[in-house]
CSV table of N, CA and C in Angstrom, one decimal:
chain,number,residue,atom,x,y,z
A,13,MET,N,-42.2,83.0,170.5
A,13,MET,CA,-40.7,83.7,169.4
A,13,MET,C,-39.3,83.4,170.4
A,14,ASP,N,-38.9,82.8,169.3
A,14,ASP,CA,-37.2,82.2,168.9
A,14,ASP,C,-36.0,83.4,170.0
A,15,ASN,N,-35.0,83.1,170.7
A,15,ASN,CA,-34.4,84.2,170.8
A,15,ASN,C,-32.7,83.9,170.6
A,16,ALA,N,-32.7,83.4,170.1
A,16,ALA,CA,-31.7,83.0,169.0
A,16,ALA,C,-31.2,83.7,167.9
A,17,PRO,N,-30.5,84.0,168.0
A,17,PRO,CA,-29.8,85.6,166.5
A,17,PRO,C,-30.1,84.2,165.3
A,18,SER,N,-30.7,85.3,164.9
A,18,SER,CA,-30.9,84.7,163.0
A,18,SER,C,-30.5,85.3,162.2
A,19,ALA,N,-29.6,85.0,161.3
A,19,ALA,CA,-28.6,85.3,159.8
A,19,ALA,C,-29.9,86.6,159.4
A,20,THR,N,-31.1,85.8,159.3
A,20,THR,CA,-31.8,86.3,158.6
A,20,THR,C,-32.4,88.0,158.8
A,21,ASN,N,-32.0,87.9,160.9
A,21,ASN,CA,-32.2,89.6,160.9
A,21,ASN,C,-31.6,90.5,160.6
A,22,PRO,N,-31.9,92.0,160.4
A,22,PRO,CA,-30.8,92.8,159.8
A,22,PRO,C,-29.6,93.3,160.8
A,23,PRO,N,-29.7,93.1,162.0
A,23,PRO,CA,-28.7,94.0,163.6
A,23,PRO,C,-27.9,92.4,162.9
A,24,VAL,N,-28.0,91.4,162.5
A,24,VAL,CA,-27.4,90.2,163.3
A,24,VAL,C,-26.5,89.8,162.2
A,25,ALA,N,-27.1,90.2,160.9
A,25,ALA,CA,-26.6,90.3,159.6
A,25,ALA,C,-25.2,91.7,159.7
A,26,ILE,N,-25.8,92.6,159.5
A,26,ILE,CA,-24.6,93.8,160.7
A,26,ILE,C,-23.4,93.5,160.9
A,27,GLY,N,-23.9,92.2,162.2
A,27,GLY,CA,-22.4,92.4,162.9
A,27,GLY,C,-22.1,91.4,162.9
A,28,ILE,N,-23.1,90.4,161.0
A,28,ILE,CA,-21.6,89.3,160.9
A,28,ILE,C,-20.9,89.8,159.7
A,29,ALA,N,-21.1,90.4,159.2
A,29,ALA,CA,-20.8,91.5,158.3
A,29,ALA,C,-19.1,92.3,158.8
A,30,ILE,N,-19.5,92.9,160.1
A,30,ILE,CA,-18.7,93.6,161.0
A,30,ILE,C,-17.6,92.1,161.1
A,31,THR,N,-18.5,92.0,161.6
A,31,THR,CA,-17.3,90.8,162.5
A,31,THR,C,-16.5,89.8,161.1
A,32,GLY,N,-16.8,89.8,160.1
A,32,GLY,CA,-16.1,89.2,158.8
A,32,GLY,C,-15.6,90.4,158.3
A,33,PHE,N,-15.8,91.0,158.2
A,33,PHE,CA,-14.6,92.5,157.5
A,33,PHE,C,-13.3,92.6,158.2
A,34,SER,N,-13.8,92.3,160.0
A,34,SER,CA,-12.5,92.7,160.9
A,34,SER,C,-11.5,91.3,160.9
A,35,LEU,N,-12.2,89.7,160.5
A,35,LEU,CA,-11.5,88.8,160.3
A,35,LEU,C,-10.7,88.4,159.2
A,36,ILE,N,-11.2,89.0,158.0
A,36,ILE,CA,-11.3,88.4,157.0
A,36,ILE,C,-10.0,90.0,156.2
A,37,ILE,N,-11.3,90.9,155.5
A,37,ILE,CA,-10.6,91.8,155.5
A,37,ILE,C,-9.9,93.1,155.3
A,38,MET,N,-9.7,93.3,157.5
A,38,MET,CA,-8.7,94.0,157.8
A,38,MET,C,-7.6,93.4,157.3
A,39,PRO,N,-7.2,92.1,157.3
A,39,PRO,CA,-5.9,91.5,157.4
A,39,PRO,C,-5.4,92.0,156.6
A,40,LEU,N,-5.8,91.6,155.4
A,40,LEU,CA,-5.3,92.0,154.1
A,40,LEU,C,-5.0,93.2,153.2
A,41,THR,N,-6.2,94.8,154.0
A,41,THR,CA,-5.5,95.3,154.0
A,41,THR,C,-4.4,96.3,153.3
A,42,ALA,N,-3.0,95.7,154.5
A,42,ALA,CA,-1.9,96.1,154.3
A,42,ALA,C,-0.9,94.9,153.4
A,43,PRO,N,-1.7,93.8,152.8
A,43,PRO,CA,-0.5,93.2,151.3
A,43,PRO,C,-1.5,93.8,150.5
A,44,LEU,N,-2.3,94.2,150.2
A,44,LEU,CA,-2.8,95.1,149.4
A,44,LEU,C,-2.7,96.3,148.3
A,45,SER,N,-2.1,96.8,150.0
A,45,SER,CA,-2.1,98.4,149.1
A,45,SER,C,-0.5,99.0,149.7
A,46,GLY,N,0.1,97.5,149.3
A,46,GLY,CA,1.5,97.3,149.2
A,46,GLY,C,2.5,97.3,150.7
A,47,GLY,N,1.9,96.9,151.0
A,47,GLY,CA,2.9,97.2,152.0
A,47,GLY,C,2.8,95.0,152.4
A,48,SER,N,3.6,94.5,153.6
A,48,SER,CA,4.0,93.5,153.5
A,48,SER,C,2.6,92.5,154.5
A,49,TRP,N,3.2,91.2,155.0
A,49,TRP,CA,2.4,90.8,155.4
A,49,TRP,C,2.5,90.9,156.6
A,50,HIS,N,3.9,91.3,157.4
A,50,HIS,CA,4.3,92.1,158.5
A,50,HIS,C,3.8,93.0,158.7
A,51,GLN,N,2.9,94.2,158.3
A,51,GLN,CA,2.6,95.1,158.2
A,51,GLN,C,0.2,94.9,159.2
A,52,ALA,N,0.8,93.1,157.9
A,52,ALA,CA,-0.8,93.1,158.8
A,52,ALA,C,-1.9,93.3,160.5
A,53,GLU,N,-2.4,93.6,160.2
A,53,GLU,CA,-3.2,93.8,161.3
A,53,GLU,C,-4.6,92.7,161.8
A,54,VAL,N,-4.2,92.1,162.8
A,54,VAL,CA,-5.0,91.0,162.9
A,54,VAL,C,-6.2,91.2,164.5
A,55,PHE,N,-6.8,90.1,163.8
A,55,PHE,CA,-7.0,89.8,165.5
A,55,PHE,C,-6.5,89.4,166.7
A,56,GLY,N,-7.3,89.9,168.0
A,56,GLY,CA,-6.5,89.3,168.8
A,56,GLY,C,-5.0,89.9,169.2
A,57,ILE,N,-4.2,90.6,167.9
A,57,ILE,CA,-3.0,90.8,168.2
A,57,ILE,C,-3.2,92.7,168.0
A,58,HIS,N,-3.6,92.8,167.1
A,58,HIS,CA,-3.4,94.4,167.0
A,58,HIS,C,-5.0,95.1,167.5
A,59,ALA,N,-5.6,96.3,168.0
A,59,ALA,CA,-6.5,96.5,168.8
A,59,ALA,C,-7.6,97.8,167.6
A,60,ASP,N,-7.6,97.6,166.3
A,60,ASP,CA,-8.4,97.7,165.9
A,60,ASP,C,-9.1,96.8,165.5
A,61,PRO,N,-9.0,95.8,165.1
A,61,PRO,CA,-9.5,94.5,164.4
A,61,PRO,C,-10.2,93.9,165.5
A,62,THR,N,-9.4,94.0,166.7
A,62,THR,CA,-10.7,93.3,168.3
A,62,THR,C,-11.5,94.2,168.0
A,63,ALA,N,-10.8,95.5,168.5
A,63,ALA,CA,-12.5,96.1,168.5
A,63,ALA,C,-13.8,95.7,167.4
A,64,VAL,N,-13.1,96.0,166.5
A,64,VAL,CA,-14.5,96.1,165.5
A,64,VAL,C,-14.8,94.7,165.7
A,65,THR,N,-13.8,93.3,166.1
A,65,THR,CA,-14.9,91.9,166.2
A,65,THR,C,-15.8,92.0,167.2
A,66,THR,N,-15.0,92.3,168.4
A,66,THR,CA,-15.6,92.6,169.8
A,66,THR,C,-16.9,93.3,169.4
A,67,LEU,N,-16.8,94.5,169.0
A,67,LEU,CA,-18.6,95.0,168.2
A,67,LEU,C,-19.6,93.7,167.3
A,68,GLY,N,-18.8,93.5,166.2
A,68,GLY,CA,-19.5,92.4,165.2
A,68,GLY,C,-20.8,92.1,166.3
A,69,LEU,N,-19.1,91.1,167.2
A,69,LEU,CA,-19.4,89.6,167.8
A,69,LEU,C,-20.9,90.0,169.2
A,70,MET,N,-20.5,91.7,169.6
A,70,MET,CA,-22.1,92.6,170.4
A,70,MET,C,-22.8,92.4,170.3
A,71,LEU,N,-23.6,92.9,168.3
A,71,LEU,CA,-24.3,93.1,167.8
A,71,LEU,C,-24.7,91.8,167.6
A,72,ILE,N,-24.1,90.9,167.5
A,72,ILE,CA,-24.8,89.0,166.7
A,72,ILE,C,-26.1,89.4,168.9
A,73,LEU,N,-25.0,89.1,169.7
A,73,LEU,CA,-25.5,88.5,170.6
A,73,LEU,C,-25.9,89.5,171.4
A,74,LEU,N,-25.7,90.6,172.1
A,74,LEU,CA,-26.2,90.9,173.4
A,74,LEU,C,-27.8,92.3,172.4
A,75,ARG,N,-28.6,92.6,173.6
A,75,ARG,CA,-29.3,93.6,172.8
A,75,ARG,C,-29.7,94.4,174.0
A,76,GLY,N,-30.1,94.9,174.1
A,76,GLY,CA,-30.9,96.7,175.2
A,76,GLY,C,-29.3,97.1,175.8
A,77,PHE,N,-29.9,97.1,177.2
A,77,PHE,CA,-29.1,98.2,177.3
A,77,PHE,C,-28.3,97.5,177.4
A,78,ALA,N,-27.3,96.2,177.9
A,78,ALA,CA,-26.2,95.2,178.0
A,78,ALA,C,-25.5,95.3,176.4
A,79,LEU,N,-25.9,95.6,175.2
A,79,LEU,CA,-25.4,96.1,174.5
A,79,LEU,C,-25.0,97.1,173.8
A,80,CYS,N,-26.0,98.2,174.3
A,80,CYS,CA,-25.3,99.4,174.2
A,80,CYS,C,-23.8,99.9,175.7
A,81,ILE,N,-24.0,99.2,176.8
A,81,ILE,CA,-22.8,99.2,177.7
A,81,ILE,C,-21.8,99.2,177.4
A,82,ALA,N,-21.6,97.6,177.1
A,82,ALA,CA,-20.4,96.9,176.2
A,82,ALA,C,-19.8,97.1,175.5
A,83,ALA,N,-20.2,98.4,174.5
A,83,ALA,CA,-20.4,98.3,172.9
A,83,ALA,C,-19.2,100.1,173.1
A,84,ILE,N,-19.9,100.5,174.6
A,84,ILE,CA,-19.0,101.9,174.6
A,84,ILE,C,-17.6,101.6,174.4
A,85,ILE,N,-16.5,101.2,175.4
A,85,ILE,CA,-15.3,101.0,175.2
A,85,ILE,C,-14.7,100.7,174.1
A,86,PRO,N,-15.2,100.0,173.3
A,86,PRO,CA,-14.5,99.8,171.8
A,86,PRO,C,-15.4,100.3,170.4
A,87,ALA,N,-16.0,101.0,171.0
A,87,ALA,CA,-16.7,102.1,170.1
A,87,ALA,C,-15.6,103.5,170.6
A,88,LEU,N,-15.3,103.1,171.2
A,88,LEU,CA,-14.5,104.6,171.9
A,88,LEU,C,-13.2,104.8,171.5
A,89,TRP,N,-12.3,103.1,171.4
A,89,TRP,CA,-11.8,103.0,170.8
A,89,TRP,C,-11.3,103.6,169.5
A,90,LEU,N,-12.2,103.1,168.6
A,90,LEU,CA,-12.1,103.0,167.0
A,90,LEU,C,-12.1,104.1,166.7
A,91,VAL,N,-13.2,105.6,167.6
A,91,VAL,CA,-12.9,107.7,167.8
A,91,VAL,C,-12.1,107.9,167.9
A,92,VAL,N,-11.0,106.8,168.2
A,92,VAL,CA,-9.8,107.4,168.8
A,92,VAL,C,-8.8,107.6,167.9
A,93,SER,N,-8.7,105.6,167.5
A,93,SER,CA,-7.6,105.7,166.7
A,93,SER,C,-8.1,106.3,165.3
A,94,GLY,N,-9.3,106.0,164.9
A,94,GLY,CA,-9.5,106.7,163.8
A,94,GLY,C,-9.4,108.0,163.8
A,95,LEU,N,-9.5,109.1,164.7
A,95,LEU,CA,-8.7,110.2,164.3
A,95,LEU,C,-7.3,110.6,164.4
A,96,THR,N,-7.1,109.5,165.5
A,96,THR,CA,-5.3,109.2,164.7
A,96,THR,C,-5.0,109.1,163.5
A,97,LEU,N,-5.7,108.1,162.7
A,97,LEU,CA,-5.5,107.7,161.5
A,97,LEU,C,-5.7,108.9,160.3
A,98,GLN,N,-6.2,110.2,161.2
A,98,GLN,CA,-7.2,111.1,159.9
A,98,GLN,C,-5.8,111.7,160.5
A,99,VAL,N,-5.5,111.9,161.3
A,99,VAL,CA,-4.3,112.6,161.8
A,99,VAL,C,-2.3,112.7,160.3
A,100,LEU,N,-2.8,111.3,160.6
A,100,LEU,CA,-2.3,110.7,159.4
A,100,LEU,C,-1.6,110.9,158.2
A,101,ASN,N,-3.2,111.9,158.4
A,101,ASN,CA,-4.0,111.5,156.3
A,101,ASN,C,-3.4,109.5,155.9
A,102,SER,N,-4.1,108.7,157.0
A,102,SER,CA,-4.3,107.1,156.5
A,102,SER,C,-5.5,107.0,155.8
A,103,THR,N,-5.0,105.7,154.6
A,103,THR,CA,-7.3,105.4,154.5
A,103,THR,C,-7.8,105.0,155.2
A,104,GLY,N,-6.8,104.1,156.5
A,104,GLY,CA,-7.8,102.8,157.4
A,104,GLY,C,-8.7,104.0,158.3
A,105,ALA,N,-8.3,105.1,158.0
A,105,ALA,CA,-9.5,106.3,159.1
A,105,ALA,C,-10.7,105.3,158.1
A,106,ALA,N,-10.8,106.3,156.6
A,106,ALA,CA,-12.8,106.0,156.4
A,106,ALA,C,-12.6,104.7,157.6
A,107,LEU,N,-12.1,103.6,156.8
A,107,LEU,CA,-13.0,102.1,157.0
A,107,LEU,C,-13.9,102.3,158.6
A,108,LEU,N,-12.3,102.6,160.0
A,108,LEU,CA,-13.0,102.6,161.0
A,108,LEU,C,-14.3,103.3,161.0
A,109,PHE,N,-13.7,104.7,160.3
A,109,PHE,CA,-15.7,106.1,160.6
A,109,PHE,C,-16.5,104.4,160.3
A,110,ALA,N,-16.1,103.8,158.7
A,110,ALA,CA,-17.0,103.1,158.2
A,110,ALA,C,-18.5,101.9,158.7
A,111,VAL,N,-17.3,101.4,159.8
A,111,VAL,CA,-17.4,100.5,160.7
A,111,VAL,C,-18.6,101.3,161.8
A,112,LEU,N,-18.1,102.5,162.7
A,112,LEU,CA,-18.8,102.8,163.0
A,112,LEU,C,-20.0,103.7,162.6
A,113,ALA,N,-19.7,104.0,161.9
A,113,ALA,CA,-21.6,104.2,161.6
A,113,ALA,C,-22.2,103.0,160.8
A,114,ILE,N,-22.1,101.9,160.3
A,114,ILE,CA,-22.8,100.6,160.0
A,114,ILE,C,-23.1,99.8,161.1
A,115,LEU,N,-22.6,100.1,162.3
A,115,LEU,CA,-22.6,99.6,163.5
A,115,LEU,C,-24.2,101.1,164.8
A,116,LEU,N,-24.0,102.0,163.9
A,116,LEU,CA,-24.9,102.4,164.8
A,116,LEU,C,-26.2,102.2,163.7
A,117,VAL,N,-25.6,102.1,163.3
A,117,VAL,CA,-27.2,101.9,162.1
A,117,VAL,C,-27.8,100.4,162.6
A,118,GLY,N,-26.4,99.1,163.0
A,118,GLY,CA,-27.5,98.1,163.6
A,118,GLY,C,-27.4,98.5,165.4
A,119,LEU,N,-27.5,98.9,165.4
A,119,LEU,CA,-27.5,99.4,167.2
A,119,LEU,C,-29.0,100.6,167.0
A,120,VAL,N,-29.4,101.1,166.7
A,120,VAL,CA,-30.4,101.9,166.6
A,120,VAL,C,-31.1,100.5,165.3
A,121,TRP,N,-31.5,100.3,164.9
A,121,TRP,CA,-31.3,98.7,164.2
A,121,TRP,C,-32.8,97.8,165.6
A,122,LYS,N,-31.5,97.5,166.0
A,122,LYS,CA,-31.8,96.5,167.5
A,122,LYS,C,-32.7,97.6,168.5
A,123,SER,N,-31.8,98.6,168.5
A,123,SER,CA,-33.3,99.4,169.6
A,123,SER,C,-34.9,99.2,169.2
A,124,ILE,N,-34.5,99.8,168.0
A,124,ILE,CA,-35.7,99.8,167.6
A,124,ILE,C,-37.0,98.1,167.8
A,125,GLU,N,-36.3,97.5,166.7
A,125,GLU,CA,-36.6,96.2,167.2
A,125,GLU,C,-37.6,95.7,168.2
A,126,SER,N,-36.6,95.8,169.3
A,126,SER,CA,-36.3,95.3,171.0
A,126,SER,C,-37.2,96.5,171.0
A,127,LYS,N,-38.2,96.5,170.7
A,127,LYS,CA,-39.2,97.8,171.1
A,127,LYS,C,-40.3,97.0,171.2
A,128,ARG,N,-40.6,97.0,170.1
A,128,ARG,CA,-41.8,96.2,169.6
A,128,ARG,C,-42.1,95.8,170.2
């Protein structure tokens, strides 16, 4: 069996979707919600899109114990950031919690898949 990630593998597809969301959709949320381009959150400059991209890439590239350990800090960052945005009544909190839920599905799926 080939160990290279395949886009037809569901956890890898979830990782690609999460990474694409953070690189394309997250920067567009500010302009689409009435803000300016100066408020757009982009990968490498802002923490939330960087954490989301990191988690997506980890889901694509890593597996097993390494994936679980490496995902702890970016996932905790998204929990803290999501809770902060929720206190501020921002709609961004729902996006971060949705990413975390989808990531959890991918992690569980990849964990079950690796034990087969």
